[in-house]
Short mmCIF file of C-alpha atoms and ligand atoms in Angstrom, two decimals:
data_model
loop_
_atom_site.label_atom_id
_atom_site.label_comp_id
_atom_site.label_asym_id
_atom_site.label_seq_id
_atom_site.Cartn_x
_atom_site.Cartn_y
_atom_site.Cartn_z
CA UNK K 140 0.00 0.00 0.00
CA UNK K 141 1.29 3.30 -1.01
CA UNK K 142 -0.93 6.11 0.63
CA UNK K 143 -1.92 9.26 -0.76
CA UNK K 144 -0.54 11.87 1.68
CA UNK K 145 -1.61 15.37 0.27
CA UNK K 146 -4.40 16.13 -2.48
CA UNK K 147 -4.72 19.66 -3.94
CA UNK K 148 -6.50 21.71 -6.58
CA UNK K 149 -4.89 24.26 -8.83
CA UNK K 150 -6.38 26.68 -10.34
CA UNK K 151 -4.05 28.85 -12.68
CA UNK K 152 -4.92 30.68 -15.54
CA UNK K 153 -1.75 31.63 -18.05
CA UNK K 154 -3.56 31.55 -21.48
CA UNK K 155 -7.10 30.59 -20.41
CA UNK K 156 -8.49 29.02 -17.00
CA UNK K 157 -7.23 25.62 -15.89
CA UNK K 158 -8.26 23.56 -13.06
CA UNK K 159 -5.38 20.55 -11.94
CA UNK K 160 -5.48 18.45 -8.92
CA UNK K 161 -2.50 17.70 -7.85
CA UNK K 162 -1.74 14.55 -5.22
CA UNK K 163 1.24 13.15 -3.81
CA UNK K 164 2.05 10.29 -2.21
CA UNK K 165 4.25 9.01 0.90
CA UNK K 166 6.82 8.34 -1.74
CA UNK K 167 7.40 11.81 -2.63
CA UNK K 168 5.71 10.88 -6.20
CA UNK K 169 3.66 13.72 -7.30
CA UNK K 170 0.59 13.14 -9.88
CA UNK K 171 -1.36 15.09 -12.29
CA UNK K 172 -5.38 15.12 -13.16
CA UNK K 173 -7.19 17.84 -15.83
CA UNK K 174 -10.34 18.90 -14.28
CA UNK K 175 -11.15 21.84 -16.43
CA UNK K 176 -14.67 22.36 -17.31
CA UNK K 177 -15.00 25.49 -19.90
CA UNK K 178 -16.50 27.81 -18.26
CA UNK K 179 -18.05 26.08 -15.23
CA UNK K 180 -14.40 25.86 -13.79
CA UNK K 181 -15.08 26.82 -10.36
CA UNK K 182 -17.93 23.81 -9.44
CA UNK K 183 -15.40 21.06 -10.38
CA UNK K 184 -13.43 23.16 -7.66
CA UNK K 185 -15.83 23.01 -5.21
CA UNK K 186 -16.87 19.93 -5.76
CA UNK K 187 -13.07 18.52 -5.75
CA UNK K 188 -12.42 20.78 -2.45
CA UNK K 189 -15.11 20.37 -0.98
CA UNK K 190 -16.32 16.63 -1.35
CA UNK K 191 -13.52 14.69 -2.54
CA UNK K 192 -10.29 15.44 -1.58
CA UNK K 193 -10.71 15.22 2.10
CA UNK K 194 -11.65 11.73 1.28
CA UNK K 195 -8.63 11.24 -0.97
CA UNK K 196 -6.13 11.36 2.21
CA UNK K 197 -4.85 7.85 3.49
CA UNK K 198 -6.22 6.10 0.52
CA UNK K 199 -4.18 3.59 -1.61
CA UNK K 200 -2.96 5.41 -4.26
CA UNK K 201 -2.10 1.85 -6.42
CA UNK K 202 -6.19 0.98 -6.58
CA UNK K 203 -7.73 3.32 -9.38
CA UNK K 204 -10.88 0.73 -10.15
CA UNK K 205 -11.36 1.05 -6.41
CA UNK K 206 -11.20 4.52 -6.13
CA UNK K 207 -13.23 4.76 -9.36
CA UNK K 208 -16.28 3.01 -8.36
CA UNK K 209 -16.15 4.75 -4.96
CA UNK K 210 -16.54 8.36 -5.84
CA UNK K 211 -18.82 7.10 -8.70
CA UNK K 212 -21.19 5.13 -6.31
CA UNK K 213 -20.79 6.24 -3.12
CA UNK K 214 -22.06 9.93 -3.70
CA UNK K 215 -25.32 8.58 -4.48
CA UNK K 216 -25.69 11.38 -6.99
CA UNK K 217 -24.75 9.80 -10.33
CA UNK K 218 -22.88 10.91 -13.86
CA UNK K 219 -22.68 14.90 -14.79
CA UNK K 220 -20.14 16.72 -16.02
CA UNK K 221 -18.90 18.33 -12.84
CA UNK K 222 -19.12 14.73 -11.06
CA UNK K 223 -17.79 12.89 -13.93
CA UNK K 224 -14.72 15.81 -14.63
CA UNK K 225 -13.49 15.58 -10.76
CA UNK K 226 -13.66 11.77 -10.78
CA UNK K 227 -11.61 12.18 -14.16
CA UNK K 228 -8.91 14.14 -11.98
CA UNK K 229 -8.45 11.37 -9.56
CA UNK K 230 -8.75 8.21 -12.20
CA UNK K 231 -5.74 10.30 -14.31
CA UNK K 232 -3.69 11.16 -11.35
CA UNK K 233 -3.82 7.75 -9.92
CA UNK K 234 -2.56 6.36 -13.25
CA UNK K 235 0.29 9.09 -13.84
CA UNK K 236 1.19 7.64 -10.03
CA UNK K 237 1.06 3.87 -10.91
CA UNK K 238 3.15 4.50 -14.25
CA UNK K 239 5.89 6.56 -12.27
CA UNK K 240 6.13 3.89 -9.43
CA UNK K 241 6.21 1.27 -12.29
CA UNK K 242 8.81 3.27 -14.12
CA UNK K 243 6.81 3.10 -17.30
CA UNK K 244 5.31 5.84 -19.57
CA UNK K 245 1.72 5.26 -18.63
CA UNK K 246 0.62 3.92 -22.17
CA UNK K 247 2.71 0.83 -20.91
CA UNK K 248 0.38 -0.23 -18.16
CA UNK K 249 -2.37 0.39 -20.62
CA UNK K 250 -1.17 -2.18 -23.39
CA UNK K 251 1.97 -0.70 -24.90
CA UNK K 252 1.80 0.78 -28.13
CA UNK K 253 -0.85 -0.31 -30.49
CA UNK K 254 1.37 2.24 -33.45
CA UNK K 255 4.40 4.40 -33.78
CA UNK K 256 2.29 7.54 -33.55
CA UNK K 257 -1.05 9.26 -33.26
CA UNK K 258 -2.57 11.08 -36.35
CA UNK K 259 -3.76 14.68 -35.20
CA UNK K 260 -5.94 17.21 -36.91
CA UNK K 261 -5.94 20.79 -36.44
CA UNK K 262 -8.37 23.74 -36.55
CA UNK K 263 -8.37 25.97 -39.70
CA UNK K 264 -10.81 28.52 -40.47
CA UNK K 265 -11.74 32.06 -42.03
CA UNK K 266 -14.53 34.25 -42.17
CA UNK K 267 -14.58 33.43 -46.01
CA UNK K 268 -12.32 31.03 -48.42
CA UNK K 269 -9.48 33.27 -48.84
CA UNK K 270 -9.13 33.39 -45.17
CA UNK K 271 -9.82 29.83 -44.63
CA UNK K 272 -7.43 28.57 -47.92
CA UNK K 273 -4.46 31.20 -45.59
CA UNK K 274 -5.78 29.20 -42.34
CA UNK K 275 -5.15 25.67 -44.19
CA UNK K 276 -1.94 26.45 -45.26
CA UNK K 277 -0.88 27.67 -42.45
CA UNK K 278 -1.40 24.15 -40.93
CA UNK K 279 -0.44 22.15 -43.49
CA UNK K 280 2.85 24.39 -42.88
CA UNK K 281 2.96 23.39 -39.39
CA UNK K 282 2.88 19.57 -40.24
CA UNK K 283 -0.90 18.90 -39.93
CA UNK K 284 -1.92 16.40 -42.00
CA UNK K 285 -5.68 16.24 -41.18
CA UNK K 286 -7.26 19.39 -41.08
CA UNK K 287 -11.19 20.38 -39.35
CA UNK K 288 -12.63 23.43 -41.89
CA UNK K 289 -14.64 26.26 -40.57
CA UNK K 290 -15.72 29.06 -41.92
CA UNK K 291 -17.86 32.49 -41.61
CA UNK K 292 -21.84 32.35 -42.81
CA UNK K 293 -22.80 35.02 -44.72
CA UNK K 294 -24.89 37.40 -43.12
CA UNK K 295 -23.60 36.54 -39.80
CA UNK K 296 -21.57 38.44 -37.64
CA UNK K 297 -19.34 36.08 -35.86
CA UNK K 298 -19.54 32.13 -36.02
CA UNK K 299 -18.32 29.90 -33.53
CA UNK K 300 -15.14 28.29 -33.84
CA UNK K 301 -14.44 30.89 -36.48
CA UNK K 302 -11.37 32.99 -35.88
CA UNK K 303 -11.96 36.67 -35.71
CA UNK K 304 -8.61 37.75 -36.63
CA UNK K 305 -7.21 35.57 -38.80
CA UNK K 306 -3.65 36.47 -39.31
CA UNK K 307 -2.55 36.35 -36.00
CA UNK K 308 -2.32 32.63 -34.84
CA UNK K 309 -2.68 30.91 -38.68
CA UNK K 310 -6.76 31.33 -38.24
CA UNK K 311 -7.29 29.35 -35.03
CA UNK K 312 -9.91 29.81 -32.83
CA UNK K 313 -8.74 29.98 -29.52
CA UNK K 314 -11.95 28.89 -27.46
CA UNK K 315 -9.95 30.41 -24.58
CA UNK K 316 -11.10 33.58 -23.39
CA UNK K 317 -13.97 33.40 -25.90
CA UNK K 318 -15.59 35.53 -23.39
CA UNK K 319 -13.56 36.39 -20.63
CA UNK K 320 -15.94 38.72 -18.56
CA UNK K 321 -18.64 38.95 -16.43
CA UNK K 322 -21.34 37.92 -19.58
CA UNK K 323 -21.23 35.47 -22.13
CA UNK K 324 -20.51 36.52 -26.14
CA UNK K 325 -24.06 36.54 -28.28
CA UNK K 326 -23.53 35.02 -31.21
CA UNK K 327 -26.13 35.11 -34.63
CA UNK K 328 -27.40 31.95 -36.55
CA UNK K 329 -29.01 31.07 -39.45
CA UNK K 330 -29.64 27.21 -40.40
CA UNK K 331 -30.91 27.81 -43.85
CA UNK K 332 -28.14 29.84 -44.69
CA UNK K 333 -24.99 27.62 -43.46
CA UNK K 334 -26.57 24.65 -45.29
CA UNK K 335 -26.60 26.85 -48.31
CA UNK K 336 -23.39 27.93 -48.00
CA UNK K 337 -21.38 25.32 -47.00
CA UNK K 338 -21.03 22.43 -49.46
CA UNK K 339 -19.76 25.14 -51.76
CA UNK K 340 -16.95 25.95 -49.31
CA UNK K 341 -16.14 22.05 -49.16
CA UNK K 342 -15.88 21.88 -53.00
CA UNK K 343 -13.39 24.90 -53.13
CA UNK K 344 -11.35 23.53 -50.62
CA UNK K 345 -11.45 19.52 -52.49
CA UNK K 346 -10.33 21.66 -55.82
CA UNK K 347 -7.55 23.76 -54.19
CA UNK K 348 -6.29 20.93 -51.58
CA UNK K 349 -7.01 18.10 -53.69
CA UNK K 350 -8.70 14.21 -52.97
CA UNK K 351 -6.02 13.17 -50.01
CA UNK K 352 -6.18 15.42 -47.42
CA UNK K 353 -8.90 14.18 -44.71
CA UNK K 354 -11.14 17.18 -43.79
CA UNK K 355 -13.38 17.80 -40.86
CA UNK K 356 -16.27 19.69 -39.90
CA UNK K 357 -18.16 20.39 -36.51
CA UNK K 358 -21.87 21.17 -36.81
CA UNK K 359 -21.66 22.30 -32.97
CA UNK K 360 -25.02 20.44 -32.23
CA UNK K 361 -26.76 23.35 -34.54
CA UNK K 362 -29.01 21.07 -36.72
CA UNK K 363 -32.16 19.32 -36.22
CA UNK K 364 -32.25 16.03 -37.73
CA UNK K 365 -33.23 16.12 -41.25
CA UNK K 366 -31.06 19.16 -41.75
CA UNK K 367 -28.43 17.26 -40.35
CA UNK K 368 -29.48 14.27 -42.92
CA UNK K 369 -29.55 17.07 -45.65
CA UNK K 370 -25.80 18.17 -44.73
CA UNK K 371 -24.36 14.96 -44.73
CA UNK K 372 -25.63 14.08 -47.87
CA UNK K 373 -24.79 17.09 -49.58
CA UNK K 374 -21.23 16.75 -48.14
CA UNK K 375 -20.68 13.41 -49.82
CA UNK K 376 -18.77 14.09 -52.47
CA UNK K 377 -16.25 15.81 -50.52
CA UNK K 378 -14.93 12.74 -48.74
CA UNK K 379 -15.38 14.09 -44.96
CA UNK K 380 -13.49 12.02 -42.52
CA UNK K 381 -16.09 13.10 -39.74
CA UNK K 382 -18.61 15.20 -39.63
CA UNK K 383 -19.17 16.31 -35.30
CA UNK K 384 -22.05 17.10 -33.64
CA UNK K 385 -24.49 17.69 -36.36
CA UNK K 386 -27.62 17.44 -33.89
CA UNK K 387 -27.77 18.28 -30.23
CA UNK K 388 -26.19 15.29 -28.90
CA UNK K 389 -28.63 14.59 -25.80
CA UNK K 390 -30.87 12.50 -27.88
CA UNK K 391 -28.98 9.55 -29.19
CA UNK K 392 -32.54 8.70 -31.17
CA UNK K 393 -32.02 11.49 -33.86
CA UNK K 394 -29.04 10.04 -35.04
CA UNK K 395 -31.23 6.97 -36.37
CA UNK K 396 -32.43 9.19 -39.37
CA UNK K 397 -29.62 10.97 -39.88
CA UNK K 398 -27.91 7.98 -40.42
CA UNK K 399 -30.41 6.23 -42.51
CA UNK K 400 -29.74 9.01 -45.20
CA UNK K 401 -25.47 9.80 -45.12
CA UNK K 402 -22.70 7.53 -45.45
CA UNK K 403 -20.70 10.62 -44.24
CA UNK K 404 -18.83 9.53 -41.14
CA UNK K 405 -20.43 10.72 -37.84
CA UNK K 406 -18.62 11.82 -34.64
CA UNK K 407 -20.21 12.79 -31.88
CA UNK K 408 -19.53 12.96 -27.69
CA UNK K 409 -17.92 16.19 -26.73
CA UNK K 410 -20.38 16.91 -23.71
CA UNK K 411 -21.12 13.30 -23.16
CA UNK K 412 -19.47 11.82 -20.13
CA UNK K 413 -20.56 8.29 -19.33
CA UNK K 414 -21.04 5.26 -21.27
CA UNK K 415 -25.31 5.47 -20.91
CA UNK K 416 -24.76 8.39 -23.16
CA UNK K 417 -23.46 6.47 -26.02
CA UNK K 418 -25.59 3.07 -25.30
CA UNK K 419 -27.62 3.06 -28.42
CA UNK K 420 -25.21 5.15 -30.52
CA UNK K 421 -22.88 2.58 -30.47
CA UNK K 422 -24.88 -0.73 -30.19
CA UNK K 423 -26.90 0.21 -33.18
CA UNK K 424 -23.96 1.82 -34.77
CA UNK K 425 -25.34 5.04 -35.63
CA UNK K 426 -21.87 6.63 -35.14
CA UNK K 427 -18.25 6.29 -36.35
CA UNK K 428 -16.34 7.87 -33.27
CA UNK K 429 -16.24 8.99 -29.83
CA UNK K 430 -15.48 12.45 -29.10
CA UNK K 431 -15.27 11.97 -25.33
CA UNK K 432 -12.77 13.93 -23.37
CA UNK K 433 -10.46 12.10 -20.87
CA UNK K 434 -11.36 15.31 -18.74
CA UNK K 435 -14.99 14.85 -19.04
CA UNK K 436 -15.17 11.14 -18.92
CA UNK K 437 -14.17 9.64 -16.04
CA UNK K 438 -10.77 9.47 -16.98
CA UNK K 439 -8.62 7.01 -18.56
CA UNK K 440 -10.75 4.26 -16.79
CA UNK K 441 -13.98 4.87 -18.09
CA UNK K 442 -13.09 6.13 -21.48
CA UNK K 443 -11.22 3.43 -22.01
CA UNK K 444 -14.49 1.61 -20.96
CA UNK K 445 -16.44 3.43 -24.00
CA UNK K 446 -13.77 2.92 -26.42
CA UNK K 447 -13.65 -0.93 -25.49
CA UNK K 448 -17.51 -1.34 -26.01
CA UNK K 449 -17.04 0.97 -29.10
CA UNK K 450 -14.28 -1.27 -30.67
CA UNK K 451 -16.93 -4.29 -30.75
CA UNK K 452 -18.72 -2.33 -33.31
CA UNK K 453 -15.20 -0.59 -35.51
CA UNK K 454 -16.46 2.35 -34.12
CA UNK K 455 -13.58 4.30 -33.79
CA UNK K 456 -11.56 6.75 -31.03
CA UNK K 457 -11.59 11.19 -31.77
CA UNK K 458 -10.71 12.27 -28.39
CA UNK K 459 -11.68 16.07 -27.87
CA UNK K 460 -8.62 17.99 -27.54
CA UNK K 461 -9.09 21.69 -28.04
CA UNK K 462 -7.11 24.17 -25.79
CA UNK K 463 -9.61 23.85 -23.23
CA UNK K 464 -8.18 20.85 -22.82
CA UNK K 465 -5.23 21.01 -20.26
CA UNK K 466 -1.76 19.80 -21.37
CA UNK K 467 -2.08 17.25 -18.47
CA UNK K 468 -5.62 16.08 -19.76
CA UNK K 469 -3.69 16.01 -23.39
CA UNK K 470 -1.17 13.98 -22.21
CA UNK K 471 -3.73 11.59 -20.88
CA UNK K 472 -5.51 11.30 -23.98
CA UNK K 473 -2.61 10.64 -25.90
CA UNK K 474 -1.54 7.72 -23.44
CA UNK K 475 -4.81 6.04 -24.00
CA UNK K 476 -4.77 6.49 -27.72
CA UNK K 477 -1.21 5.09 -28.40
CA UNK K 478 -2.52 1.81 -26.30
CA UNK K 479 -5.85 1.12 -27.90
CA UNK K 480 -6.11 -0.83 -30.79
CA UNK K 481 -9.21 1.52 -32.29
CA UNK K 482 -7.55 4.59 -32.32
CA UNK K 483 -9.35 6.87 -34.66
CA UNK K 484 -7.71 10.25 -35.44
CA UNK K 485 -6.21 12.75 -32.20
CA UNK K 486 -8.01 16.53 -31.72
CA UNK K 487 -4.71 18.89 -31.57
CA UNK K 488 -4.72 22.77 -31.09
CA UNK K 489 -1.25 23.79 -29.64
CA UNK K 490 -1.45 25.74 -26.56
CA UNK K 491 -0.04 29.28 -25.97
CA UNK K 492 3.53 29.56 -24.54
CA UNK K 493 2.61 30.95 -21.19
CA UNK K 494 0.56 27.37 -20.73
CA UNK K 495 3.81 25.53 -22.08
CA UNK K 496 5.83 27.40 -19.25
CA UNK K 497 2.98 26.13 -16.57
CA UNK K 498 2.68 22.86 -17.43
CA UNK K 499 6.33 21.52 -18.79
CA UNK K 500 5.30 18.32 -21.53
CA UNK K 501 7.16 15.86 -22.89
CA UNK K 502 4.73 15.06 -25.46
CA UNK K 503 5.69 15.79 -29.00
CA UNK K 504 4.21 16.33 -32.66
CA UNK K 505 6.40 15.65 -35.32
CA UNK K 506 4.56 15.70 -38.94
CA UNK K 507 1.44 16.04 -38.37
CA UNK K 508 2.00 13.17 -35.81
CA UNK K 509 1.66 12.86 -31.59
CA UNK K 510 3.67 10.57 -29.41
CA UNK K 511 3.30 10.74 -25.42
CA UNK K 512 6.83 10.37 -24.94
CA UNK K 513 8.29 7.11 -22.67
CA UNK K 514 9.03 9.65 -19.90
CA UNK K 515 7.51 7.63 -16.68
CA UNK K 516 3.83 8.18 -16.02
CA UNK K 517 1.88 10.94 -17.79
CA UNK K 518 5.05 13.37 -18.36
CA UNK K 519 3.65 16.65 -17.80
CA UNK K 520 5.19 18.44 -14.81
CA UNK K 521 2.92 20.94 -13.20
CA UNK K 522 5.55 24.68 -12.04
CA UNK K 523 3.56 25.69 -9.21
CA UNK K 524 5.19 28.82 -8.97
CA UNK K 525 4.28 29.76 -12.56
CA UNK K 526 1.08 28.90 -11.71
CA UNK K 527 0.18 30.90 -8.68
CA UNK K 528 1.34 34.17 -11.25
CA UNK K 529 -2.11 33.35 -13.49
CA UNK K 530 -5.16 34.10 -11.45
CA UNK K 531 -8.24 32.44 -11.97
CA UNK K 532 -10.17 35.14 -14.75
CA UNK K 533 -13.97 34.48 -15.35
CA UNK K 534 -14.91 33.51 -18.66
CA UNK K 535 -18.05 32.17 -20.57
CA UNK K 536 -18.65 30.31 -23.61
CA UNK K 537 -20.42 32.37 -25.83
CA UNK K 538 -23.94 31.86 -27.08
CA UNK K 539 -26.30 32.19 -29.77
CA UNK K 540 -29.41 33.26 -31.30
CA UNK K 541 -31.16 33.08 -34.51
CA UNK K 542 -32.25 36.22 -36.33
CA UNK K 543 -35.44 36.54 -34.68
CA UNK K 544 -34.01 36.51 -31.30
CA UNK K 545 -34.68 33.12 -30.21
CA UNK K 546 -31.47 31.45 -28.03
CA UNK K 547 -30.12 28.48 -30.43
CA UNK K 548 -28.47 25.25 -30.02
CA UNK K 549 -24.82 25.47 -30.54
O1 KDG Z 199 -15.46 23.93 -24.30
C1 KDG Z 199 -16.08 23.81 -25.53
C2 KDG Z 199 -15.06 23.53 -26.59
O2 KDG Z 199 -14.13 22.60 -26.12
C3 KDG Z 199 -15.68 22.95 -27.80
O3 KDG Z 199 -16.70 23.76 -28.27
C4 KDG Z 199 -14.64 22.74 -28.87
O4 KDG Z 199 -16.28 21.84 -30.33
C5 KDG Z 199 -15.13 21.86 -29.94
C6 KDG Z 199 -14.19 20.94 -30.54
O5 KDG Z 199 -14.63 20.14 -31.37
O6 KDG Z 199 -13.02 20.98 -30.20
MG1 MG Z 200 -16.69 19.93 -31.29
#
């Protein structure tokens, strides 16, 4: 038995708000867990502070399925994104413990690795296609050789994932302090004229980019179902890899039509967080990957859960990444990926350099490919020092609303 002597949450904030809990055992071995939920950052806090941790201290830090199905069943009060993020914490910094006392880099204790490295894509977009073709290239520069295409609507203002000002950061959309502030960001939305407008953006970007390179696109839970049908059909002949979240994802039922009229690729799982959520999605095969979040998930133990029930059905792994995503929750996801054997396709947006001197990674992405790195455990190193200088900042998501007023999906 090797007992878990302190548990800690930090909350730091160098290029956007990130919540890590932080435990160490009587060992001296200190592990990492991303808790960071966008924008509701403080009740994973609370409820880590407040509910969890004391109950943390004393523990044996070696049993994760133990500790798993504790703080899942024992609070009663089941699933959730704030319940399943903090459990996510603990499951991840229990494993970056077990792979440092083992010696191993954590993918080791998972399996070993299942491939030499982890495909990423990357997020390129523009308010229009000269912008966007700028935004691609500026990827495809970087190494990236799967790219996710988003682009302005016109008539709208601004559009989600969308970067406002393109030529500083190559056209990414930072989701970071999308609204820092006391009040979320309205956004404007029109269905009728995205559906209109987009298929033509996919065939510009097939005849300047050619057949190879896979392309994605994230319908950010905008569409009801027969307009998601409609879209995925009309993007057909552009060979998507994946289209995301083309209805709100909270009823798995929808997908059933949609599905019945695409053989576009669907991805779906973002806000999801336990395996109910994917139940029929997945046993009637209505999808083609999991966008589940280590962070959100339950950690490496349940996702890996989802992605084992998934595999029975070649449904495949696209574990969320954005920069909301903490380099420790990264790290995690990139661990899991290199061990399974239906890996699917990595989410990658590089984080800003103030996060890089927080959180020191050993991680690496060498054309257009991730590898966790054989440093023992998770290898990401949390400077508590640099931390302390980035105060928590409020910060919302932003919303939306259609032309008429009325508050949208998004
Ligand atoms: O916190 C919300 C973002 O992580 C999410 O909107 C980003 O849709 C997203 C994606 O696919 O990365
Ligand atoms: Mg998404």
């Amino acid at each position: 038995m090797t007992s878990i002597q302190t548990a800690e949450v930090v909350v730091t904030s160098p290029d956007r708000n990130f919540v890590t809990l932080r435990l160490t055992t009587e060992d001296g071995l200190v592990g990492l867990g991303d808790a960071t939920l966008n924008g509701r950052e403080l009740a994973v806090v609370a409820y880590l502070r407040e509910h969890v941790l004391p109950l943390l201290i004393g523990r044996d830090a070696h049993r994760i399925e133990d500790t798993w199905q504790f703080l899942y069943r024992s609070a009663y009060w089941r699933r959730g994104p704030v319940t399943m993020a903090a459990i996510a914490a603990v499951d991840v910094a229990l494993w970056d413990l077990k792979a440092q006392a083992a010696g191993m880099p954590l993918y080791q204790l998972l399996g070993g690795a299942s491939r030499t490295g982890l495909l990423a894509y990357g997020h390129a977009s523009g308010r229009d296609l000269p912008e966007l073709f700028d935004s691609i290239r500026d990827h495809l520069d970087q190494g990236y050789q799967a790219i996710r295409v988003q682009i302005g609507v016109p008539g709208l203002t601004a559009v989600y994932g969308v970067a406002a000002s393109p030529r500083a950061g190559g056209g990414r959309y930072d989701y970071e302090p999308a609204g820092r502030g006391a009040y979320p960001a309205e956004e404007d939305w029109d269905t009728r004229a995205y559906l209109r407008h987009l298929p033509a953006v996919f065939d510009a970007v097939r005849n300047e980019f050619g057949p190879e390179l896979p392309l994605l696109h994230d319908a950010h839970h905008r569409l009801t179902p027969i307009q998601a049908a409609r879209l995925g059909k009309a993007l057909e002949p552009y060979d998507l890899f994946w289209l995301e979240d083309a209805t709100p994802a909270e009823n798995q039922q929808a997908l059933r039509l949609v599905r019945q009229h695409t053989t576009t690729p669907l991805a779906i799982g973002e806000v999801f967080n336990t395996i109910w959520d994917y139940q029929e999605l997945i046993r009637e095969q209505l999808i083609d990957y999991v966008r589940s979040a280590v962070t959100h998930t339950g950690g490496i133990t349940h996702l890996r859960r989802i992605l084992d029930f998934a595999a029975q059905y070649q449904i495949k792994s696209g574990i969320h990444g954005p920069t909301d995503i903490s380099p420790v929750g990264m790290a995690a996801a990139l661990h899991l990926g290199l061990a399974i054997h239906n890996f699917g396709i990595q989410e990658y947006m590089k984080h800003g350099t103030r996060t890089d001197q927080v959180f020191h990674q050993t991680f690496t992405f060498t054309d257009g490919y991730l590898h966790p790195g054989d440093q023992p455990g998770l290898g990401v190193t949390l400077d508590t020092d640099q931390a302390g200088q980035y105060p928590y900042e409020q910060a919302y998501l932003p919303y939306n609303r259609l032309t008429d007023g009325t508050i949208h999906d998004w």
